[in-house]
Amino acid sequence: MAGRGGGYYECDPKVKSEICLPVLHSDDNVLGIIDAESFAAGHFTPERQVWLAALAIVLPQLLIKLPPLENGETLPN
């Protein structure tokens, strides 16, 4: 189902835990979102949340180093 905010993802009813974190560029523009799900309740412990948050922080630095996209565009530095 698409709405004003774009496509809507309907979660699997078996999912018991979910965490969503923005992947931000240095200018605070959103590059993407980490959306992790688990069928286990309480799966995203504080330690796992810290690891995923660290990934969300490091990921933009790695994405900028990727080769140009097919249409020649690159992510801004």
PDB file of N, CA and C in Angstrom:
ATOM      1  N   MET A   1       0.849  -1.163   0.000  1.00  0.00           N
ATOM      2  CA  MET A   1       0.000   0.000   0.000  1.00  0.00           C
ATOM      3  C   MET A   1       0.898   1.230   0.000  1.00  0.00           C
ATOM      4  N   ALA A   2       0.694   2.142  -0.933  1.00  0.00           N
ATOM      5  CA  ALA A   2       1.504   3.353  -1.013  1.00  0.00           C
ATOM      6  C   ALA A   2       0.721   4.528  -0.451  1.00  0.00           C
ATOM      7  N   GLY A   3       1.400   5.350   0.295  1.00  0.00           N
ATOM      8  CA  GLY A   3       0.791   6.546   0.859  1.00  0.00           C
ATOM      9  C   GLY A   3       1.651   7.747   0.561  1.00  0.00           C
ATOM     10  N   ARG A   4       1.400   8.825   1.253  1.00  0.00           N
ATOM     11  CA  ARG A   4       2.183  10.043   1.037  1.00  0.00           C
ATOM     12  C   ARG A   4       3.655   9.827   1.321  1.00  0.00           C
ATOM     13  N   GLY A   5       3.970   8.966   2.266  1.00  0.00           N
ATOM     14  CA  GLY A   5       5.357   8.743   2.644  1.00  0.00           C
ATOM     15  C   GLY A   5       6.045   7.679   1.809  1.00  0.00           C
ATOM     16  N   GLY A   6       5.399   7.204   0.761  1.00  0.00           N
ATOM     17  CA  GLY A   6       5.985   6.156  -0.062  1.00  0.00           C
ATOM     18  C   GLY A   6       5.347   4.820   0.241  1.00  0.00           C
ATOM     19  N   GLY A   7       6.012   3.759  -0.169  1.00  0.00           N
ATOM     20  CA  GLY A   7       5.482   2.422   0.047  1.00  0.00           C
ATOM     21  C   GLY A   7       5.422   2.064   1.518  1.00  0.00           C
ATOM     22  N   TYR A   8       4.477   1.260   1.862  1.00  0.00           N
ATOM     23  CA  TYR A   8       4.311   0.824   3.252  1.00  0.00           C
ATOM     24  C   TYR A   8       4.669  -0.644   3.340  1.00  0.00           C
ATOM     25  N   TYR A   9       5.516  -0.989   4.282  1.00  0.00           N
ATOM     26  CA  TYR A   9       5.948  -2.365   4.487  1.00  0.00           C
ATOM     27  C   TYR A   9       5.101  -2.974   5.587  1.00  0.00           C
ATOM     28  N   GLU A  10       4.462  -4.078   5.289  1.00  0.00           N
ATOM     29  CA  GLU A  10       3.661  -4.768   6.294  1.00  0.00           C
ATOM     30  C   GLU A  10       4.512  -5.849   6.944  1.00  0.00           C
ATOM     31  N   CYS A  11       4.660  -5.749   8.241  1.00  0.00           N
ATOM     32  CA  CYS A  11       5.510  -6.654   9.006  1.00  0.00           C
ATOM     33  C   CYS A  11       4.913  -8.061   9.061  1.00  0.00           C
ATOM     34  N   ASP A  12       5.773  -9.062   9.021  1.00  0.00           N
ATOM     35  CA  ASP A  12       5.363 -10.457   9.188  1.00  0.00           C
ATOM     36  C   ASP A  12       4.786 -10.611  10.594  1.00  0.00           C
ATOM     37  N   PRO A  13       3.629 -11.226  10.738  1.00  0.00           N
ATOM     38  CA  PRO A  13       3.028 -11.365  12.069  1.00  0.00           C
ATOM     39  C   PRO A  13       3.880 -12.183  13.046  1.00  0.00           C
ATOM     40  N   LYS A  14       4.851 -12.953  12.545  1.00  0.00           N
ATOM     41  CA  LYS A  14       5.724 -13.733  13.429  1.00  0.00           C
ATOM     42  C   LYS A  14       6.806 -12.872  14.081  1.00  0.00           C
ATOM     43  N   VAL A  15       7.012 -11.652  13.566  1.00  0.00           N
ATOM     44  CA  VAL A  15       8.047 -10.768  14.105  1.00  0.00           C
ATOM     45  C   VAL A  15       7.650 -10.313  15.502  1.00  0.00           C
ATOM     46  N   LYS A  16       8.563 -10.526  16.448  1.00  0.00           N
ATOM     47  CA  LYS A  16       8.331 -10.160  17.853  1.00  0.00           C
ATOM     48  C   LYS A  16       9.219  -9.010  18.315  1.00  0.00           C
ATOM     49  N   SER A  17      10.284  -8.716  17.556  1.00  0.00           N
ATOM     50  CA  SER A  17      11.205  -7.623  17.900  1.00  0.00           C
ATOM     51  C   SER A  17      11.603  -6.913  16.616  1.00  0.00           C
ATOM     52  N   GLU A  18      11.726  -5.604  16.702  1.00  0.00           N
ATOM     53  CA  GLU A  18      12.153  -4.830  15.541  1.00  0.00           C
ATOM     54  C   GLU A  18      12.912  -3.602  16.023  1.00  0.00           C
ATOM     55  N   ILE A  19      13.918  -3.213  15.236  1.00  0.00           N
ATOM     56  CA  ILE A  19      14.649  -1.976  15.507  1.00  0.00           C
ATOM     57  C   ILE A  19      14.880  -1.280  14.169  1.00  0.00           C
ATOM     58  N   CYS A  20      14.682   0.019  14.146  1.00  0.00           N
ATOM     59  CA  CYS A  20      14.905   0.832  12.949  1.00  0.00           C
ATOM     60  C   CYS A  20      15.838   1.979  13.319  1.00  0.00           C
ATOM     61  N   LEU A  21      16.871   2.153  12.504  1.00  0.00           N
ATOM     62  CA  LEU A  21      17.849   3.213  12.753  1.00  0.00           C
ATOM     63  C   LEU A  21      18.118   3.965  11.460  1.00  0.00           C
ATOM     64  N   PRO A  22      18.150   5.298  11.494  1.00  0.00           N
ATOM     65  CA  PRO A  22      18.483   6.039  10.280  1.00  0.00           C
ATOM     66  C   PRO A  22      19.977   5.950   9.988  1.00  0.00           C
ATOM     67  N   VAL A  23      20.307   5.917   8.711  1.00  0.00           N
ATOM     68  CA  VAL A  23      21.695   6.005   8.258  1.00  0.00           C
ATOM     69  C   VAL A  23      21.828   7.420   7.706  1.00  0.00           C
ATOM     70  N   LEU A  24      22.548   8.271   8.439  1.00  0.00           N
ATOM     71  CA  LEU A  24      22.619   9.692   8.116  1.00  0.00           C
ATOM     72  C   LEU A  24      23.945  10.072   7.481  1.00  0.00           C
ATOM     73  N   HIS A  25      23.880  10.958   6.496  1.00  0.00           N
ATOM     74  CA  HIS A  25      25.070  11.568   5.913  1.00  0.00           C
ATOM     75  C   HIS A  25      25.538  12.652   6.877  1.00  0.00           C
ATOM     76  N   SER A  26      26.735  13.154   6.690  1.00  0.00           N
ATOM     77  CA  SER A  26      27.289  14.158   7.604  1.00  0.00           C
ATOM     78  C   SER A  26      26.446  15.432   7.655  1.00  0.00           C
ATOM     79  N   ASP A  27      25.658  15.702   6.610  1.00  0.00           N
ATOM     80  CA  ASP A  27      24.792  16.889   6.612  1.00  0.00           C
ATOM     81  C   ASP A  27      23.396  16.568   7.145  1.00  0.00           C
ATOM     82  N   ASP A  28      23.254  15.427   7.804  1.00  0.00           N
ATOM     83  CA  ASP A  28      22.005  14.960   8.413  1.00  0.00           C
ATOM     84  C   ASP A  28      20.926  14.568   7.411  1.00  0.00           C
ATOM     85  N   ASN A  29      21.277  14.435   6.134  1.00  0.00           N
ATOM     86  CA  ASN A  29      20.338  13.869   5.169  1.00  0.00           C
ATOM     87  C   ASN A  29      20.289  12.364   5.369  1.00  0.00           C
ATOM     88  N   VAL A  30      19.111  11.792   5.247  1.00  0.00           N
ATOM     89  CA  VAL A  30      18.946  10.351   5.429  1.00  0.00           C
ATOM     90  C   VAL A  30      19.375   9.626   4.157  1.00  0.00           C
ATOM     91  N   LEU A  31      20.364   8.729   4.284  1.00  0.00           N
ATOM     92  CA  LEU A  31      20.804   7.894   3.169  1.00  0.00           C
ATOM     93  C   LEU A  31      19.987   6.614   3.094  1.00  0.00           C
ATOM     94  N   GLY A  32      19.514   6.163   4.228  1.00  0.00           N
ATOM     95  CA  GLY A  32      18.756   4.914   4.281  1.00  0.00           C
ATOM     96  C   GLY A  32      18.353   4.605   5.708  1.00  0.00           C
ATOM     97  N   ILE A  33      17.816   3.425   5.874  1.00  0.00           N
ATOM     98  CA  ILE A  33      17.349   2.987   7.187  1.00  0.00           C
ATOM     99  C   ILE A  33      17.765   1.540   7.398  1.00  0.00           C
ATOM    100  N   ILE A  34      18.299   1.243   8.564  1.00  0.00           N
ATOM    101  CA  ILE A  34      18.521  -0.145   8.969  1.00  0.00           C
ATOM    102  C   ILE A  34      17.241  -0.580   9.669  1.00  0.00           C
ATOM    103  N   ASP A  35      16.596  -1.595   9.132  1.00  0.00           N
ATOM    104  CA  ASP A  35      15.356  -2.128   9.711  1.00  0.00           C
ATOM    105  C   ASP A  35      15.589  -3.613   9.948  1.00  0.00           C
ATOM    106  N   ALA A  36      15.838  -3.970  11.189  1.00  0.00           N
ATOM    107  CA  ALA A  36      16.126  -5.367  11.544  1.00  0.00           C
ATOM    108  C   ALA A  36      14.944  -5.939  12.318  1.00  0.00           C
ATOM    109  N   GLU A  37      14.600  -7.182  12.002  1.00  0.00           N
ATOM    110  CA  GLU A  37      13.473  -7.855  12.647  1.00  0.00           C
ATOM    111  C   GLU A  37      13.913  -9.211  13.177  1.00  0.00           C
ATOM    112  N   SER A  38      13.210  -9.681  14.196  1.00  0.00           N
ATOM    113  CA  SER A  38      13.487 -10.999  14.762  1.00  0.00           C
ATOM    114  C   SER A  38      12.177 -11.638  15.186  1.00  0.00           C
ATOM    115  N   PHE A  39      12.121 -12.955  15.045  1.00  0.00           N
ATOM    116  CA  PHE A  39      10.955 -13.706  15.512  1.00  0.00           C
ATOM    117  C   PHE A  39      11.020 -13.938  17.020  1.00  0.00           C
ATOM    118  N   ALA A  40      12.133 -13.568  17.660  1.00  0.00           N
ATOM    119  CA  ALA A  40      12.312 -13.763  19.108  1.00  0.00           C
ATOM    120  C   ALA A  40      11.997 -12.464  19.854  1.00  0.00           C
ATOM    121  N   ALA A  41      11.153 -12.552  20.851  1.00  0.00           N
ATOM    122  CA  ALA A  41      10.842 -11.386  21.683  1.00  0.00           C
ATOM    123  C   ALA A  41      12.090 -10.958  22.453  1.00  0.00           C
ATOM    124  N   GLY A  42      12.317  -9.657  22.553  1.00  0.00           N
ATOM    125  CA  GLY A  42      13.461  -9.140  23.301  1.00  0.00           C
ATOM    126  C   GLY A  42      14.804  -9.382  22.642  1.00  0.00           C
ATOM    127  N   HIS A  43      14.810  -9.696  21.358  1.00  0.00           N
ATOM    128  CA  HIS A  43      16.056 -10.044  20.657  1.00  0.00           C
ATOM    129  C   HIS A  43      17.069  -8.892  20.652  1.00  0.00           C
ATOM    130  N   PHE A  44      16.584  -7.669  20.504  1.00  0.00           N
ATOM    131  CA  PHE A  44      17.495  -6.533  20.383  1.00  0.00           C
ATOM    132  C   PHE A  44      17.825  -5.975  21.766  1.00  0.00           C
ATOM    133  N   THR A  45      18.746  -6.672  22.413  1.00  0.00           N
ATOM    134  CA  THR A  45      19.221  -6.290  23.742  1.00  0.00           C
ATOM    135  C   THR A  45      19.946  -4.945  23.644  1.00  0.00           C
ATOM    136  N   PRO A  46      20.202  -4.297  24.761  1.00  0.00           N
ATOM    137  CA  PRO A  46      20.968  -3.048  24.713  1.00  0.00           C
ATOM    138  C   PRO A  46      22.306  -3.204  23.984  1.00  0.00           C
ATOM    139  N   GLU A  47      22.985  -4.328  24.186  1.00  0.00           N
ATOM    140  CA  GLU A  47      24.266  -4.547  23.496  1.00  0.00           C
ATOM    141  C   GLU A  47      24.065  -4.624  21.982  1.00  0.00           C
ATOM    142  N   ARG A  48      23.056  -5.345  21.540  1.00  0.00           N
ATOM    143  CA  ARG A  48      22.789  -5.435  20.096  1.00  0.00           C
ATOM    144  C   ARG A  48      22.378  -4.076  19.535  1.00  0.00           C
ATOM    145  N   GLN A  49      21.644  -3.305  20.304  1.00  0.00           N
ATOM    146  CA  GLN A  49      21.253  -1.968  19.867  1.00  0.00           C
ATOM    147  C   GLN A  49      22.481  -1.084  19.670  1.00  0.00           C
ATOM    148  N   VAL A  50      23.454  -1.198  20.576  1.00  0.00           N
ATOM    149  CA  VAL A  50      24.691  -0.419  20.457  1.00  0.00           C
ATOM    150  C   VAL A  50      25.442  -0.813  19.189  1.00  0.00           C
ATOM    151  N   TRP A  51      25.541  -2.114  18.907  1.00  0.00           N
ATOM    152  CA  TRP A  51      26.235  -2.577  17.701  1.00  0.00           C
ATOM    153  C   TRP A  51      25.546  -2.072  16.436  1.00  0.00           C
ATOM    154  N   LEU A  52      24.234  -2.129  16.407  1.00  0.00           N
ATOM    155  CA  LEU A  52      23.504  -1.648  15.233  1.00  0.00           C
ATOM    156  C   LEU A  52      23.633  -0.131  15.088  1.00  0.00           C
ATOM    157  N   ALA A  53      23.629   0.591  16.195  1.00  0.00           N
ATOM    158  CA  ALA A  53      23.827   2.042  16.142  1.00  0.00           C
ATOM    159  C   ALA A  53      25.223   2.375  15.615  1.00  0.00           C
ATOM    160  N   ALA A  54      26.226   1.613  16.044  1.00  0.00           N
ATOM    161  CA  ALA A  54      27.593   1.817  15.543  1.00  0.00           C
ATOM    162  C   ALA A  54      27.647   1.566  14.040  1.00  0.00           C
ATOM    163  N   LEU A  55      26.960   0.539  13.574  1.00  0.00           N
ATOM    164  CA  LEU A  55      26.901   0.257  12.139  1.00  0.00           C
ATOM    165  C   LEU A  55      26.256   1.422  11.393  1.00  0.00           C
ATOM    166  N   ALA A  56      25.180   1.966  11.927  1.00  0.00           N
ATOM    167  CA  ALA A  56      24.500   3.093  11.288  1.00  0.00           C
ATOM    168  C   ALA A  56      25.407   4.318  11.199  1.00  0.00           C
ATOM    169  N   ILE A  57      26.327   4.466  12.147  1.00  0.00           N
ATOM    170  CA  ILE A  57      27.260   5.596  12.139  1.00  0.00           C
ATOM    171  C   ILE A  57      28.379   5.379  11.123  1.00  0.00           C
ATOM    172  N   VAL A  58      28.899   4.159  11.029  1.00  0.00           N
ATOM    173  CA  VAL A  58      30.035   3.853  10.152  1.00  0.00           C
ATOM    174  C   VAL A  58      29.602   3.656   8.694  1.00  0.00           C
ATOM    175  N   LEU A  59      28.410   3.167   8.486  1.00  0.00           N
ATOM    176  CA  LEU A  59      27.949   2.816   7.143  1.00  0.00           C
ATOM    177  C   LEU A  59      28.059   3.953   6.123  1.00  0.00           C
ATOM    178  N   PRO A  60      27.690   5.192   6.438  1.00  0.00           N
ATOM    179  CA  PRO A  60      27.831   6.258   5.440  1.00  0.00           C
ATOM    180  C   PRO A  60      29.270   6.454   4.973  1.00  0.00           C
ATOM    181  N   GLN A  61      30.234   6.305   5.879  1.00  0.00           N
ATOM    182  CA  GLN A  61      31.643   6.455   5.507  1.00  0.00           C
ATOM    183  C   GLN A  61      32.052   5.375   4.509  1.00  0.00           C
ATOM    184  N   LEU A  62      31.496   4.177   4.650  1.00  0.00           N
ATOM    185  CA  LEU A  62      31.793   3.086   3.727  1.00  0.00           C
ATOM    186  C   LEU A  62      31.081   3.283   2.396  1.00  0.00           C
ATOM    187  N   LEU A  63      29.849   3.763   2.432  1.00  0.00           N
ATOM    188  CA  LEU A  63      29.081   3.971   1.203  1.00  0.00           C
ATOM    189  C   LEU A  63      29.731   5.008   0.299  1.00  0.00           C
ATOM    190  N   ILE A  64      30.306   6.049   0.886  1.00  0.00           N
ATOM    191  CA  ILE A  64      30.941   7.105   0.098  1.00  0.00           C
ATOM    192  C   ILE A  64      32.127   6.555  -0.692  1.00  0.00           C
ATOM    193  N   LYS A  65      32.759   5.499  -0.193  1.00  0.00           N
ATOM    194  CA  LYS A  65      33.933   4.927  -0.857  1.00  0.00           C
ATOM    195  C   LYS A  65      33.571   3.963  -1.987  1.00  0.00           C
ATOM    196  N   LEU A  66      32.285   3.687  -2.178  1.00  0.00           N
ATOM    197  CA  LEU A  66      31.866   2.780  -3.247  1.00  0.00           C
ATOM    198  C   LEU A  66      32.091   3.427  -4.607  1.00  0.00           C
ATOM    199  N   PRO A  67      32.279   2.612  -5.656  1.00  0.00           N
ATOM    200  CA  PRO A  67      32.423   3.177  -6.998  1.00  0.00           C
ATOM    201  C   PRO A  67      31.121   3.858  -7.427  1.00  0.00           C
ATOM    202  N   PRO A  68      31.187   4.714  -8.457  1.00  0.00           N
ATOM    203  CA  PRO A  68      29.989   5.413  -8.926  1.00  0.00           C
ATOM    204  C   PRO A  68      28.853   4.440  -9.256  1.00  0.00           C
ATOM    205  N   LEU A  69      27.651   4.934  -9.106  1.00  0.00           N
ATOM    206  CA  LEU A  69      26.477   4.144  -9.444  1.00  0.00           C
ATOM    207  C   LEU A  69      26.373   4.002 -10.953  1.00  0.00           C
ATOM    208  N   GLU A  70      25.462   3.172 -11.413  1.00  0.00           N
ATOM    209  CA  GLU A  70      25.327   2.883 -12.835  1.00  0.00           C
ATOM    210  C   GLU A  70      25.132   4.143 -13.669  1.00  0.00           C
ATOM    211  N   ASN A  71      24.367   5.099 -13.172  1.00  0.00           N
ATOM    212  CA  ASN A  71      24.098   6.319 -13.936  1.00  0.00           C
ATOM    213  C   ASN A  71      25.175   7.389 -13.728  1.00  0.00           C
ATOM    214  N   GLY A  72      26.277   7.029 -13.061  1.00  0.00           N
ATOM    215  CA  GLY A  72      27.389   7.939 -12.868  1.00  0.00           C
ATOM    216  C   GLY A  72      27.304   8.795 -11.623  1.00  0.00           C
ATOM    217  N   GLU A  73      26.185   8.711 -10.895  1.00  0.00           N
ATOM    218  CA  GLU A  73      26.035   9.507  -9.682  1.00  0.00           C
ATOM    219  C   GLU A  73      26.878   8.917  -8.558  1.00  0.00           C
ATOM    220  N   THR A  74      27.301   9.769  -7.660  1.00  0.00           N
ATOM    221  CA  THR A  74      28.010   9.328  -6.462  1.00  0.00           C
ATOM    222  C   THR A  74      27.343   9.962  -5.254  1.00  0.00           C
ATOM    223  N   LEU A  75      27.617   9.428  -4.093  1.00  0.00           N
ATOM    224  CA  LEU A  75      27.140  10.040  -2.863  1.00  0.00           C
ATOM    225  C   LEU A  75      28.001  11.256  -2.575  1.00  0.00           C
ATOM    226  N   PRO A  76      27.420  12.337  -2.055  1.00  0.00           N
ATOM    227  CA  PRO A  76      28.227  13.531  -1.759  1.00  0.00           C
ATOM    228  C   PRO A  76      29.208  13.261  -0.627  1.00  0.00           C
ATOM    229  N   ASN A  77      30.366  13.919  -0.677  1.00  0.00           N
ATOM    230  CA  ASN A  77      31.369  13.789   0.392  1.00  0.00           C
ATOM    231  C   ASN A  77      31.013  14.644   1.566  1.00  0.00           C
TER     232      ASN A  77
END
